[in-house]
Protein backbone atom coordinates (compact mmCIF):
# COMPACT_ATOMS: atom_id res chain seq x y z
CA UNK A 1 0.00 0.00 0.00
CA UNK A 2 1.58 3.25 -1.14
CA UNK A 3 0.67 6.93 -1.18
CA UNK A 4 2.27 10.30 -1.85
CA UNK A 5 2.59 12.68 -0.11
CA UNK A 6 0.86 10.36 2.38
CA UNK A 7 3.30 8.07 4.15
CA UNK A 8 2.78 4.70 5.82
CA UNK A 9 0.84 6.22 8.73
CA UNK A 10 -2.17 6.77 6.48
CA UNK A 11 -2.66 3.07 5.82
CA UNK A 12 -2.90 1.81 9.40
CA UNK A 13 -6.65 1.23 9.35
CA UNK A 14 -6.81 -0.29 5.86
CA UNK A 15 -3.83 -2.59 6.48
CA UNK A 16 -5.49 -3.84 9.66
CA UNK A 17 -8.53 -4.91 7.67
CA UNK A 18 -6.46 -7.46 5.71
CA UNK A 19 -5.39 -9.93 8.45
CA UNK A 20 -5.15 -12.74 5.90
CA UNK A 21 -2.43 -10.94 3.91
CA UNK A 22 1.08 -9.75 4.56
CA UNK A 23 0.76 -5.99 4.06
CA UNK A 24 3.76 -3.77 3.37
CA UNK A 25 3.65 0.02 3.69
CA UNK A 26 6.50 2.49 3.43
CA UNK A 27 7.40 6.16 3.64
CA UNK A 28 8.31 7.53 0.19
CA UNK A 29 11.69 9.16 -0.25
CA UNK A 30 11.91 12.30 1.88
CA UNK A 31 8.45 11.90 3.43
CA UNK A 32 7.38 10.73 6.88
CA UNK A 33 10.29 8.96 8.56
CA UNK A 34 12.40 8.93 5.38
CA UNK A 35 15.32 11.37 5.29
CA UNK A 36 16.74 12.19 1.87
CA UNK A 37 20.46 12.00 1.27
CA UNK A 38 20.43 12.46 -2.51
CA UNK A 39 20.34 16.26 -2.40
CA UNK A 40 16.97 16.44 -4.15
CA UNK A 41 13.68 17.94 -3.03
CA UNK A 42 11.26 17.02 -5.83
CA UNK A 43 8.95 14.03 -5.57
CA UNK A 44 9.33 12.41 -8.98
CA UNK A 45 7.18 9.38 -9.89
CA UNK A 46 9.92 7.70 -11.91
CA UNK A 47 12.35 7.96 -8.97
CA UNK A 48 9.77 6.72 -6.50
CA UNK A 49 8.89 3.85 -8.87
CA UNK A 50 12.52 2.78 -8.66
CA UNK A 51 12.29 2.92 -4.87
CA UNK A 52 9.14 0.76 -4.81
CA UNK A 53 10.83 -1.68 -7.20
CA UNK A 54 13.71 -1.93 -4.72
CA UNK A 55 11.28 -2.66 -1.87
CA UNK A 56 9.50 -5.35 -3.88
CA UNK A 57 12.82 -6.90 -4.91
CA UNK A 58 13.97 -6.94 -1.29
CA UNK A 59 10.82 -8.80 -0.26
CA UNK A 60 11.82 -11.66 -2.54
CA UNK A 61 8.25 -12.93 -2.98
CA UNK A 62 7.76 -12.28 -6.69
CA UNK A 63 4.89 -10.22 -8.07
CA UNK A 64 2.76 -8.41 -5.48
CA UNK A 65 -0.70 -6.86 -5.42
CA UNK A 66 -0.42 -3.10 -5.06
CA UNK A 67 -2.96 -0.61 -3.76
CA UNK A 68 -1.85 2.92 -4.55
CA UNK A 69 -3.53 6.18 -3.58
CA UNK A 70 -3.32 9.67 -5.08
CA UNK A 71 0.31 10.53 -5.89
CA UNK A 72 1.17 6.95 -4.98
CA UNK A 73 -1.15 5.86 -7.79
CA UNK A 74 0.92 7.93 -10.22
CA UNK A 75 4.03 6.18 -8.90
CA UNK A 76 2.24 2.85 -9.42
CA UNK A 77 1.59 3.67 -13.08
CA UNK A 78 5.28 4.49 -13.52
CA UNK A 79 6.23 1.27 -11.73
CA UNK A 80 4.07 -1.12 -13.74
CA UNK A 81 5.15 0.48 -17.03
CA UNK A 82 8.84 0.07 -16.19
CA UNK A 83 8.77 -3.08 -14.05
CA UNK A 84 5.69 -5.07 -15.16
CA UNK A 85 6.99 -8.22 -13.51
CA UNK A 86 6.77 -6.58 -10.08
CA UNK A 87 2.99 -6.64 -9.87
CA UNK A 88 0.18 -9.13 -10.20
CA UNK A 89 -2.47 -6.43 -9.96
CA UNK A 90 -2.37 -2.68 -9.36
CA UNK A 91 -5.32 -0.70 -8.02
CA UNK A 92 -4.53 2.94 -8.84
CA UNK A 93 -6.99 5.03 -6.82
CA UNK A 94 -7.54 8.53 -8.21
CA UNK A 95 -4.10 9.37 -9.62
CA UNK A 96 -3.96 13.19 -9.97
CA UNK A 97 -2.01 13.24 -13.26
CA UNK A 98 -3.45 15.90 -15.58
CA UNK A 99 -1.83 14.79 -18.87
CA UNK A 100 -4.97 13.28 -20.41
CA UNK A 101 -7.40 16.06 -19.40
CA UNK A 102 -8.96 18.03 -22.27
CA UNK A 103 -8.35 21.20 -20.22
CA UNK A 104 -4.79 20.29 -19.26
CA UNK A 105 -3.61 23.89 -19.61
CA UNK A 106 -6.38 25.15 -17.35
CA UNK A 107 -5.64 22.40 -14.81
CA UNK A 108 -1.95 23.33 -14.81
CA UNK A 109 -2.86 26.99 -14.30
CA UNK A 110 -5.14 26.06 -11.38
CA UNK A 111 -2.36 24.03 -9.76
CA UNK A 112 0.06 26.92 -10.28
CA UNK A 113 -2.35 29.24 -8.50
CA UNK A 114 -2.40 26.99 -5.42
CA UNK A 115 1.39 27.00 -5.19
CA UNK A 116 1.56 30.75 -5.77
CA UNK A 117 -0.88 31.40 -2.93
CA UNK A 118 1.02 29.07 -0.62
CA UNK A 119 4.33 30.76 -1.38
CA UNK A 120 2.80 34.20 -0.92
CA UNK A 121 0.80 33.67 2.27
CA UNK A 122 1.65 30.34 3.89
CA UNK A 123 0.06 26.99 4.64
CA UNK A 124 -3.49 28.01 5.60
CA UNK A 125 -4.04 30.08 2.49
CA UNK A 126 -2.39 27.48 0.27
CA UNK A 127 -4.49 24.65 1.69
CA UNK A 128 -7.69 26.69 1.31
CA UNK A 129 -6.82 27.26 -2.35
CA UNK A 130 -6.04 23.56 -2.75
CA UNK A 131 -9.40 22.53 -1.29
CA UNK A 132 -11.23 24.97 -3.55
CA UNK A 133 -9.33 23.70 -6.59
CA UNK A 134 -9.83 20.00 -5.90
CA UNK A 135 -13.52 20.56 -5.09
CA UNK A 136 -14.26 22.33 -8.37
CA UNK A 137 -16.62 20.33 -10.58
CA UNK A 138 -15.79 20.12 -14.27
CA UNK A 139 -13.22 21.82 -16.44
CA UNK A 140 -11.14 24.75 -15.22
CA UNK A 141 -12.81 27.50 -17.19
CA UNK A 142 -12.53 31.25 -16.75
CA UNK A 143 -15.45 30.95 -14.33
CA UNK A 144 -13.15 29.10 -11.94
CA UNK A 145 -10.38 31.70 -12.15
CA UNK A 146 -12.85 34.59 -11.73
CA UNK A 147 -13.92 33.39 -8.29
CA UNK A 148 -12.87 35.42 -5.24
CA UNK A 149 -10.01 33.85 -3.34
CA UNK A 150 -11.12 31.63 -0.48
CA UNK A 151 -10.03 32.39 3.07
CA UNK A 152 -8.57 29.76 5.44
CA UNK A 153 -11.34 30.40 7.95
CA UNK A 154 -13.91 29.09 5.47
CA UNK A 155 -12.44 25.63 6.04
CA UNK A 156 -11.45 26.04 9.67
CA UNK A 157 -7.79 26.48 8.75
CA UNK A 158 -5.30 28.79 10.48
CA UNK A 159 -4.44 32.06 8.77
CA UNK A 160 -1.14 32.53 10.61
CA UNK A 161 1.97 32.08 8.50
CA UNK A 162 4.48 29.67 10.07
CA UNK A 163 7.15 30.79 7.60
CA UNK A 164 7.65 27.34 6.08
CA UNK A 165 7.51 26.83 2.34
CA UNK A 166 8.45 23.16 1.98
CA UNK A 167 5.03 21.48 2.20
CA UNK A 168 5.16 18.46 -0.15
CA UNK A 169 1.56 18.97 -1.28
CA UNK A 170 1.40 22.75 -1.72
CA UNK A 171 4.90 23.66 -2.86
CA UNK A 172 6.31 22.80 -6.26
CA UNK A 173 8.01 19.70 -4.81
CA UNK A 174 5.27 17.36 -5.98
CA UNK A 175 4.53 19.14 -9.25
CA UNK A 176 6.25 16.31 -11.19
CA UNK A 177 3.47 14.03 -9.90
CA UNK A 178 0.74 16.19 -11.42
CA UNK A 179 2.63 16.72 -14.67
CA UNK A 180 3.67 13.07 -15.08
CA UNK A 181 2.82 11.59 -18.48
CA UNK A 182 2.27 7.83 -18.18
CA UNK A 183 3.68 5.42 -20.74
CA UNK A 184 0.31 4.54 -22.23
CA UNK A 185 1.71 1.95 -24.63
CA UNK A 186 3.40 0.08 -21.78
CA UNK A 187 0.25 0.24 -19.67
CA UNK A 188 -1.88 -1.13 -22.50
CA UNK A 189 0.58 -4.03 -22.76
CA UNK A 190 -0.32 -5.11 -19.22
CA UNK A 191 -4.08 -4.73 -19.74
CA UNK A 192 -6.07 -6.49 -17.07
CA UNK A 193 -3.49 -5.98 -14.36
CA UNK A 194 -4.11 -2.25 -13.89
CA UNK A 195 -7.37 -1.19 -12.26
CA UNK A 196 -8.16 2.52 -12.31
CA UNK A 197 -10.35 3.31 -9.32
CA UNK A 198 -12.53 6.25 -8.29
CA UNK A 199 -14.53 7.03 -5.17
CA UNK A 200 -18.31 7.11 -5.57
CA UNK A 201 -18.41 10.52 -3.86
CA UNK A 202 -15.63 12.07 -5.95
CA UNK A 203 -17.80 12.76 -8.96
CA UNK A 204 -16.36 15.14 -11.56
CA UNK A 205 -14.00 16.94 -9.22
CA UNK A 206 -10.26 17.06 -9.91
CA UNK A 207 -9.10 13.49 -9.21
CA UNK A 208 -12.35 12.00 -10.51
CA UNK A 209 -11.71 13.73 -13.80
CA UNK A 210 -8.02 12.78 -13.98
CA UNK A 211 -8.64 9.07 -13.38
CA UNK A 212 -11.46 8.98 -15.93
CA UNK A 213 -9.32 10.80 -18.49
CA UNK A 214 -6.49 8.30 -17.97
CA UNK A 215 -8.94 5.40 -18.29
CA UNK A 216 -10.33 6.82 -21.52
CA UNK A 217 -6.82 7.18 -22.90
CA UNK A 218 -6.18 3.51 -22.09
CA UNK A 219 -9.56 2.42 -23.42
CA UNK A 220 -10.70 0.92 -20.11
CA UNK A 221 -13.41 1.68 -17.58
CA UNK A 222 -13.05 2.88 -14.01
CA UNK A 223 -13.85 0.77 -10.97
CA UNK A 224 -15.96 2.50 -8.32
CA UNK A 225 -15.01 2.29 -4.66
CA UNK A 226 -16.91 3.54 -1.61
CA UNK A 227 -16.48 7.06 -0.25
CA UNK A 228 -14.15 9.83 -1.39
CA UNK A 229 -10.51 10.45 -2.34
CA UNK A 230 -9.39 9.23 1.08
CA UNK A 231 -12.12 6.63 1.36
CA UNK A 232 -9.82 4.08 3.02
CA UNK A 233 -8.83 6.40 5.88
CA UNK A 234 -9.89 5.56 9.43
CA UNK A 235 -11.20 7.61 12.31
CA UNK A 236 -7.67 8.66 13.28
CA UNK A 237 -7.67 10.88 10.20
CA UNK A 238 -9.29 14.30 10.16
CA UNK A 239 -11.38 13.40 7.11
CA UNK A 240 -12.18 9.68 7.47
CA UNK A 241 -13.80 7.61 4.77
CA UNK A 242 -15.52 4.23 4.90
CA UNK A 243 -12.53 1.92 5.44
CA UNK A 244 -14.51 -1.26 6.17
CA UNK A 245 -16.59 -0.96 3.01
CA UNK A 246 -13.49 0.12 1.10
CA UNK A 247 -11.63 -3.00 2.24
CA UNK A 248 -14.50 -5.24 1.11
CA UNK A 249 -14.39 -3.68 -2.35
CA UNK A 250 -10.58 -3.87 -2.54
CA UNK A 251 -10.69 -7.54 -1.60
CA UNK A 252 -13.24 -8.17 -4.37
CA UNK A 253 -11.15 -6.33 -6.97
CA UNK A 254 -7.94 -8.14 -6.02
CA UNK A 255 -9.79 -11.43 -6.22
Short mmCIF file of N, CA and C in Angstrom, two decimals, residues 33-155:
data_model
loop_
_atom_site.label_atom_id
_atom_site.label_comp_id
_atom_site.label_asym_id
_atom_site.label_seq_id
_atom_site.Cartn_x
_atom_site.Cartn_y
_atom_site.Cartn_z
N UNK A 33 9.05 9.26 7.83
CA UNK A 33 10.29 8.96 8.56
C UNK A 33 11.51 8.87 7.65
N UNK A 34 11.30 9.07 6.34
CA UNK A 34 12.40 8.93 5.38
C UNK A 34 13.16 10.25 5.24
N UNK A 35 14.46 10.20 5.45
CA UNK A 35 15.32 11.37 5.29
C UNK A 35 16.11 11.24 4.00
N UNK A 36 16.03 12.25 3.15
CA UNK A 36 16.74 12.19 1.87
C UNK A 36 18.22 12.48 2.06
N UNK A 37 19.02 11.76 1.28
CA UNK A 37 20.46 12.00 1.27
C UNK A 37 20.97 12.20 -0.15
N UNK A 38 20.03 12.33 -1.10
CA UNK A 38 20.43 12.46 -2.51
C UNK A 38 20.53 13.91 -2.96
N UNK A 39 20.25 14.86 -2.05
CA UNK A 39 20.34 16.26 -2.40
C UNK A 39 19.14 16.82 -3.13
N UNK A 40 18.15 15.98 -3.42
CA UNK A 40 16.97 16.44 -4.15
C UNK A 40 15.84 16.85 -3.23
N UNK A 41 14.88 17.55 -3.79
CA UNK A 41 13.68 17.94 -3.03
C UNK A 41 12.40 17.55 -3.76
N UNK A 42 12.46 17.34 -5.07
CA UNK A 42 11.26 17.02 -5.83
C UNK A 42 10.84 15.57 -5.62
N UNK A 43 9.52 15.37 -5.63
CA UNK A 43 8.95 14.03 -5.57
C UNK A 43 8.60 13.60 -6.99
N UNK A 44 9.48 12.79 -7.58
CA UNK A 44 9.33 12.41 -8.98
C UNK A 44 8.84 10.97 -9.08
N UNK A 45 7.74 10.72 -9.80
CA UNK A 45 7.18 9.38 -9.89
C UNK A 45 8.16 8.33 -10.40
N UNK A 46 8.99 8.69 -11.36
CA UNK A 46 9.92 7.70 -11.91
C UNK A 46 10.98 7.31 -10.88
N UNK A 47 11.39 8.26 -10.04
CA UNK A 47 12.35 7.96 -8.97
C UNK A 47 11.68 7.10 -7.91
N UNK A 48 10.48 7.48 -7.51
CA UNK A 48 9.77 6.72 -6.50
C UNK A 48 9.41 5.32 -7.00
N UNK A 49 9.14 5.18 -8.30
CA UNK A 49 8.89 3.85 -8.87
C UNK A 49 10.12 2.97 -8.70
N UNK A 50 11.30 3.54 -8.88
CA UNK A 50 12.52 2.78 -8.66
C UNK A 50 12.67 2.36 -7.21
N UNK A 51 12.23 3.24 -6.30
CA UNK A 51 12.29 2.92 -4.87
C UNK A 51 11.34 1.77 -4.54
N UNK A 52 10.11 1.83 -5.07
CA UNK A 52 9.14 0.76 -4.81
C UNK A 52 9.63 -0.56 -5.42
N UNK A 53 10.24 -0.48 -6.58
CA UNK A 53 10.83 -1.68 -7.20
C UNK A 53 11.88 -2.28 -6.28
N UNK A 54 12.69 -1.44 -5.64
CA UNK A 54 13.71 -1.93 -4.72
C UNK A 54 13.08 -2.61 -3.51
N UNK A 55 11.99 -2.04 -3.01
CA UNK A 55 11.28 -2.66 -1.87
C UNK A 55 10.73 -4.02 -2.27
N UNK A 56 10.07 -4.08 -3.43
CA UNK A 56 9.50 -5.35 -3.88
C UNK A 56 10.59 -6.39 -4.11
N UNK A 57 11.70 -5.97 -4.68
CA UNK A 57 12.82 -6.90 -4.91
C UNK A 57 13.36 -7.42 -3.59
N UNK A 58 13.44 -6.53 -2.59
CA UNK A 58 13.97 -6.94 -1.29
C UNK A 58 13.05 -7.93 -0.59
N UNK A 59 11.76 -7.85 -0.86
CA UNK A 59 10.82 -8.80 -0.26
C UNK A 59 11.08 -10.22 -0.74
N UNK A 60 11.48 -10.34 -2.00
CA UNK A 60 11.82 -11.66 -2.54
C UNK A 60 10.65 -12.62 -2.67
N UNK A 61 9.44 -12.08 -2.90
CA UNK A 61 8.25 -12.93 -2.98
C UNK A 61 7.65 -12.95 -4.38
N UNK A 62 8.31 -12.34 -5.34
CA UNK A 62 7.76 -12.28 -6.69
C UNK A 62 6.78 -11.14 -6.84
N UNK A 63 5.85 -11.28 -7.78
CA UNK A 63 4.89 -10.22 -8.07
C UNK A 63 3.94 -10.01 -6.90
N UNK A 64 3.64 -8.76 -6.60
CA UNK A 64 2.76 -8.41 -5.48
C UNK A 64 1.50 -7.73 -6.00
N UNK A 65 0.45 -7.72 -5.18
CA UNK A 65 -0.70 -6.86 -5.42
C UNK A 65 -0.37 -5.51 -4.81
N UNK A 66 -0.78 -4.45 -5.49
CA UNK A 66 -0.42 -3.10 -5.06
C UNK A 66 -1.65 -2.22 -5.03
N UNK A 67 -1.96 -1.66 -3.86
CA UNK A 67 -2.96 -0.61 -3.76
C UNK A 67 -2.22 0.72 -3.63
N UNK A 68 -2.57 1.65 -4.51
CA UNK A 68 -1.85 2.92 -4.55
C UNK A 68 -2.84 4.07 -4.58
N UNK A 69 -2.60 5.06 -3.72
CA UNK A 69 -3.53 6.18 -3.58
C UNK A 69 -2.91 7.49 -4.03
N UNK A 70 -3.68 8.29 -4.72
CA UNK A 70 -3.32 9.67 -5.08
C UNK A 70 -1.97 9.72 -5.79
N UNK A 71 -1.01 10.48 -5.25
CA UNK A 71 0.31 10.53 -5.89
C UNK A 71 0.97 9.17 -5.93
N UNK A 72 0.66 8.31 -4.96
CA UNK A 72 1.17 6.95 -4.98
C UNK A 72 0.64 6.17 -6.17
N UNK A 73 -0.58 6.51 -6.61
CA UNK A 73 -1.15 5.86 -7.79
C UNK A 73 -0.41 6.26 -9.05
N UNK A 74 0.09 7.50 -9.08
CA UNK A 74 0.92 7.93 -10.22
C UNK A 74 2.23 7.15 -10.21
N UNK A 75 2.83 7.01 -9.03
CA UNK A 75 4.03 6.18 -8.90
C UNK A 75 3.76 4.76 -9.37
N UNK A 76 2.59 4.22 -9.03
CA UNK A 76 2.24 2.85 -9.42
C UNK A 76 2.18 2.71 -10.94
N UNK A 77 1.65 3.73 -11.62
CA UNK A 77 1.59 3.67 -13.08
C UNK A 77 3.00 3.70 -13.67
N UNK A 78 3.88 4.48 -13.06
CA UNK A 78 5.28 4.49 -13.52
C UNK A 78 5.94 3.15 -13.25
N UNK A 79 5.64 2.55 -12.10
CA UNK A 79 6.23 1.27 -11.73
C UNK A 79 5.83 0.16 -12.68
N UNK A 80 4.53 0.01 -12.92
CA UNK A 80 4.07 -1.12 -13.74
C UNK A 80 4.50 -0.97 -15.19
N UNK A 81 4.67 0.27 -15.66
CA UNK A 81 5.15 0.48 -17.03
C UNK A 81 6.62 0.07 -17.16
N UNK A 82 7.40 0.35 -16.13
CA UNK A 82 8.84 0.07 -16.19
C UNK A 82 9.21 -1.31 -15.67
N UNK A 83 8.47 -1.78 -14.67
CA UNK A 83 8.77 -3.08 -14.05
C UNK A 83 7.49 -3.93 -14.00
N UNK A 84 6.96 -4.34 -15.15
CA UNK A 84 5.69 -5.07 -15.16
C UNK A 84 5.73 -6.38 -14.38
N UNK A 85 6.89 -6.97 -14.24
CA UNK A 85 6.99 -8.22 -13.51
C UNK A 85 6.87 -8.08 -12.01
N UNK A 86 6.85 -6.82 -11.52
CA UNK A 86 6.77 -6.58 -10.08
C UNK A 86 5.37 -6.79 -9.52
N UNK A 87 4.36 -6.69 -10.38
CA UNK A 87 2.99 -6.64 -9.87
C UNK A 87 2.09 -7.67 -10.52
N UNK A 88 1.24 -8.26 -9.68
CA UNK A 88 0.18 -9.13 -10.20
C UNK A 88 -1.04 -8.29 -10.56
N UNK A 89 -1.39 -7.36 -9.68
CA UNK A 89 -2.47 -6.43 -9.96
C UNK A 89 -2.21 -5.12 -9.24
N UNK A 90 -2.52 -4.02 -9.92
CA UNK A 90 -2.37 -2.68 -9.36
C UNK A 90 -3.74 -2.02 -9.31
N UNK A 91 -4.12 -1.53 -8.15
CA UNK A 91 -5.32 -0.70 -8.02
C UNK A 91 -4.85 0.73 -7.82
N UNK A 92 -4.98 1.54 -8.86
CA UNK A 92 -4.53 2.94 -8.84
C UNK A 92 -5.74 3.81 -8.54
N UNK A 93 -5.81 4.31 -7.30
CA UNK A 93 -6.99 5.03 -6.82
C UNK A 93 -6.80 6.54 -6.99
N UNK A 94 -7.50 7.09 -7.94
CA UNK A 94 -7.54 8.53 -8.21
C UNK A 94 -6.17 9.18 -8.38
N UNK A 95 -5.38 8.70 -9.35
CA UNK A 95 -4.10 9.37 -9.62
C UNK A 95 -4.34 10.78 -10.16
N UNK A 96 -3.70 11.80 -9.58
CA UNK A 96 -3.96 13.19 -9.97
C UNK A 96 -3.11 13.69 -11.14
N UNK A 97 -2.82 12.84 -12.11
CA UNK A 97 -2.01 13.24 -13.26
C UNK A 97 -2.92 13.90 -14.30
N UNK A 98 -2.56 15.10 -14.74
CA UNK A 98 -3.45 15.90 -15.58
C UNK A 98 -3.22 15.70 -17.08
N UNK A 99 -2.27 14.87 -17.48
CA UNK A 99 -1.83 14.79 -18.87
C UNK A 99 -2.96 14.51 -19.85
N UNK A 100 -3.93 13.69 -19.47
CA UNK A 100 -4.97 13.28 -20.41
C UNK A 100 -6.20 14.18 -20.38
N UNK A 101 -6.24 15.18 -19.49
CA UNK A 101 -7.40 16.06 -19.40
C UNK A 101 -7.55 16.92 -20.65
N UNK A 102 -8.77 17.13 -21.11
CA UNK A 102 -8.96 18.03 -22.27
C UNK A 102 -8.58 19.47 -21.94
N UNK A 103 -8.70 19.85 -20.67
CA UNK A 103 -8.35 21.20 -20.22
C UNK A 103 -7.03 21.18 -19.46
N UNK A 104 -6.05 20.46 -19.97
CA UNK A 104 -4.79 20.29 -19.26
C UNK A 104 -4.12 21.63 -18.96
N UNK A 105 -4.23 22.58 -19.86
CA UNK A 105 -3.61 23.89 -19.61
C UNK A 105 -4.32 24.62 -18.47
N UNK A 106 -5.64 24.53 -18.44
CA UNK A 106 -6.38 25.15 -17.35
C UNK A 106 -6.08 24.47 -16.02
N UNK A 107 -5.95 23.15 -16.03
CA UNK A 107 -5.64 22.40 -14.81
C UNK A 107 -4.25 22.78 -14.30
N UNK A 108 -3.30 22.92 -15.21
CA UNK A 108 -1.95 23.33 -14.81
C UNK A 108 -1.96 24.73 -14.21
N UNK A 109 -2.74 25.62 -14.81
CA UNK A 109 -2.86 26.99 -14.30
C UNK A 109 -3.48 26.98 -12.90
N UNK A 110 -4.50 26.14 -12.69
CA UNK A 110 -5.14 26.06 -11.38
C UNK A 110 -4.17 25.55 -10.32
N UNK A 111 -3.36 24.56 -10.69
CA UNK A 111 -2.36 24.03 -9.76
C UNK A 111 -1.29 25.08 -9.47
N UNK A 112 -0.91 25.83 -10.49
CA UNK A 112 0.06 26.92 -10.28
C UNK A 112 -0.47 27.93 -9.28
N UNK A 113 -1.75 28.23 -9.37
CA UNK A 113 -2.35 29.24 -8.50
C UNK A 113 -2.30 28.80 -7.03
N UNK A 114 -2.48 27.50 -6.79
CA UNK A 114 -2.40 26.99 -5.42
C UNK A 114 -1.00 27.21 -4.86
N UNK A 115 0.01 26.84 -5.64
CA UNK A 115 1.39 27.00 -5.19
C UNK A 115 1.73 28.47 -4.99
N UNK A 116 1.28 29.31 -5.89
CA UNK A 116 1.56 30.75 -5.77
C UNK A 116 0.96 31.31 -4.49
N UNK A 117 -0.25 30.89 -4.15
CA UNK A 117 -0.88 31.40 -2.93
C UNK A 117 -0.16 30.88 -1.69
N UNK A 118 0.26 29.63 -1.74
CA UNK A 118 1.02 29.07 -0.62
C UNK A 118 2.33 29.83 -0.41
N UNK A 119 3.05 30.06 -1.49
CA UNK A 119 4.33 30.76 -1.38
C UNK A 119 4.15 32.21 -0.90
N UNK A 120 3.03 32.81 -1.27
CA UNK A 120 2.80 34.20 -0.92
C UNK A 120 2.31 34.37 0.51
N UNK A 121 1.48 33.41 0.99
CA UNK A 121 0.80 33.67 2.27
C UNK A 121 0.87 32.53 3.28
N UNK A 122 1.47 31.41 2.91
CA UNK A 122 1.65 30.34 3.89
C UNK A 122 0.64 29.21 3.78
N UNK A 123 0.76 28.27 4.72
CA UNK A 123 0.06 26.99 4.64
C UNK A 123 -1.46 27.13 4.62
N UNK A 124 -2.04 27.91 5.52
CA UNK A 124 -3.49 28.01 5.60
C UNK A 124 -4.12 28.50 4.31
N UNK A 125 -3.52 29.53 3.73
CA UNK A 125 -4.04 30.08 2.49
C UNK A 125 -3.82 29.11 1.33
N UNK A 126 -2.66 28.46 1.32
CA UNK A 126 -2.39 27.48 0.27
C UNK A 126 -3.34 26.30 0.33
N UNK A 127 -3.60 25.79 1.55
CA UNK A 127 -4.49 24.65 1.69
C UNK A 127 -5.92 25.03 1.34
N UNK A 128 -6.34 26.23 1.69
CA UNK A 128 -7.69 26.69 1.31
C UNK A 128 -7.82 26.73 -0.20
N UNK A 129 -6.80 27.23 -0.88
CA UNK A 129 -6.82 27.26 -2.35
C UNK A 129 -6.83 25.86 -2.92
N UNK A 130 -6.09 24.95 -2.29
CA UNK A 130 -6.04 23.56 -2.75
C UNK A 130 -7.42 22.90 -2.62
N UNK A 131 -8.08 23.11 -1.49
CA UNK A 131 -9.40 22.53 -1.29
C UNK A 131 -10.40 23.06 -2.32
N UNK A 132 -10.34 24.36 -2.56
CA UNK A 132 -11.23 24.97 -3.55
C UNK A 132 -10.96 24.41 -4.94
N UNK A 133 -9.69 24.22 -5.28
CA UNK A 133 -9.33 23.70 -6.59
C UNK A 133 -9.77 22.26 -6.77
N UNK A 134 -9.50 21.42 -5.77
CA UNK A 134 -9.83 20.00 -5.90
C UNK A 134 -11.32 19.72 -5.73
N UNK A 135 -12.07 20.72 -5.23
CA UNK A 135 -13.52 20.56 -5.09
C UNK A 135 -14.29 21.07 -6.30
N UNK A 136 -13.60 21.76 -7.19
CA UNK A 136 -14.26 22.33 -8.37
C UNK A 136 -14.77 21.21 -9.27
N UNK A 137 -16.01 21.34 -9.73
CA UNK A 137 -16.62 20.33 -10.58
C UNK A 137 -16.49 20.74 -12.04
N UNK A 138 -15.91 19.85 -12.84
CA UNK A 138 -15.79 20.12 -14.27
C UNK A 138 -14.49 20.79 -14.65
N UNK A 139 -14.44 21.24 -15.91
CA UNK A 139 -13.22 21.82 -16.44
C UNK A 139 -12.89 23.16 -15.77
N UNK A 140 -11.60 23.49 -15.80
CA UNK A 140 -11.14 24.75 -15.22
C UNK A 140 -11.29 25.86 -16.25
N UNK A 141 -12.48 26.42 -16.26
CA UNK A 141 -12.81 27.50 -17.19
C UNK A 141 -12.50 28.85 -16.55
N UNK A 142 -12.74 29.92 -17.29
CA UNK A 142 -12.53 31.25 -16.75
C UNK A 142 -13.43 31.52 -15.55
N UNK A 143 -14.56 30.81 -15.49
CA UNK A 143 -15.45 30.95 -14.33
C UNK A 143 -14.72 30.56 -13.04
N UNK A 144 -13.91 29.52 -13.12
CA UNK A 144 -13.15 29.10 -11.94
C UNK A 144 -12.16 30.19 -11.53
N UNK A 145 -11.43 30.73 -12.47
CA UNK A 145 -10.38 31.70 -12.15
C UNK A 145 -10.95 33.07 -11.75
N UNK A 146 -12.22 33.31 -12.08
CA UNK A 146 -12.85 34.59 -11.73
C UNK A 146 -13.40 34.59 -10.31
N UNK A 147 -13.40 33.46 -9.64
CA UNK A 147 -13.92 33.39 -8.29
C UNK A 147 -13.07 34.22 -7.32
N UNK A 148 -13.68 34.76 -6.28
CA UNK A 148 -12.87 35.42 -5.24
C UNK A 148 -12.03 34.39 -4.51
N UNK A 149 -10.87 34.78 -4.06
CA UNK A 149 -10.01 33.85 -3.34
C UNK A 149 -10.65 33.43 -2.03
N UNK A 150 -10.55 32.14 -1.73
CA UNK A 150 -11.12 31.63 -0.48
C UNK A 150 -10.19 31.95 0.69
N UNK A 151 -10.78 32.10 1.87
CA UNK A 151 -10.03 32.39 3.07
C UNK A 151 -9.87 31.12 3.91
N UNK A 152 -8.77 30.96 4.63
CA UNK A 152 -8.57 29.76 5.44
C UNK A 152 -9.72 29.50 6.42
N UNK A 153 -10.28 30.56 6.98
CA UNK A 153 -11.34 30.40 7.95
C UNK A 153 -12.57 29.71 7.40
N UNK A 154 -12.77 29.76 6.09
CA UNK A 154 -13.91 29.09 5.47
C UNK A 154 -13.83 27.58 5.65
N UNK A 155 -12.64 27.07 5.87
CA UNK A 155 -12.44 25.63 6.04
C UNK A 155 -11.90 25.29 7.42
#
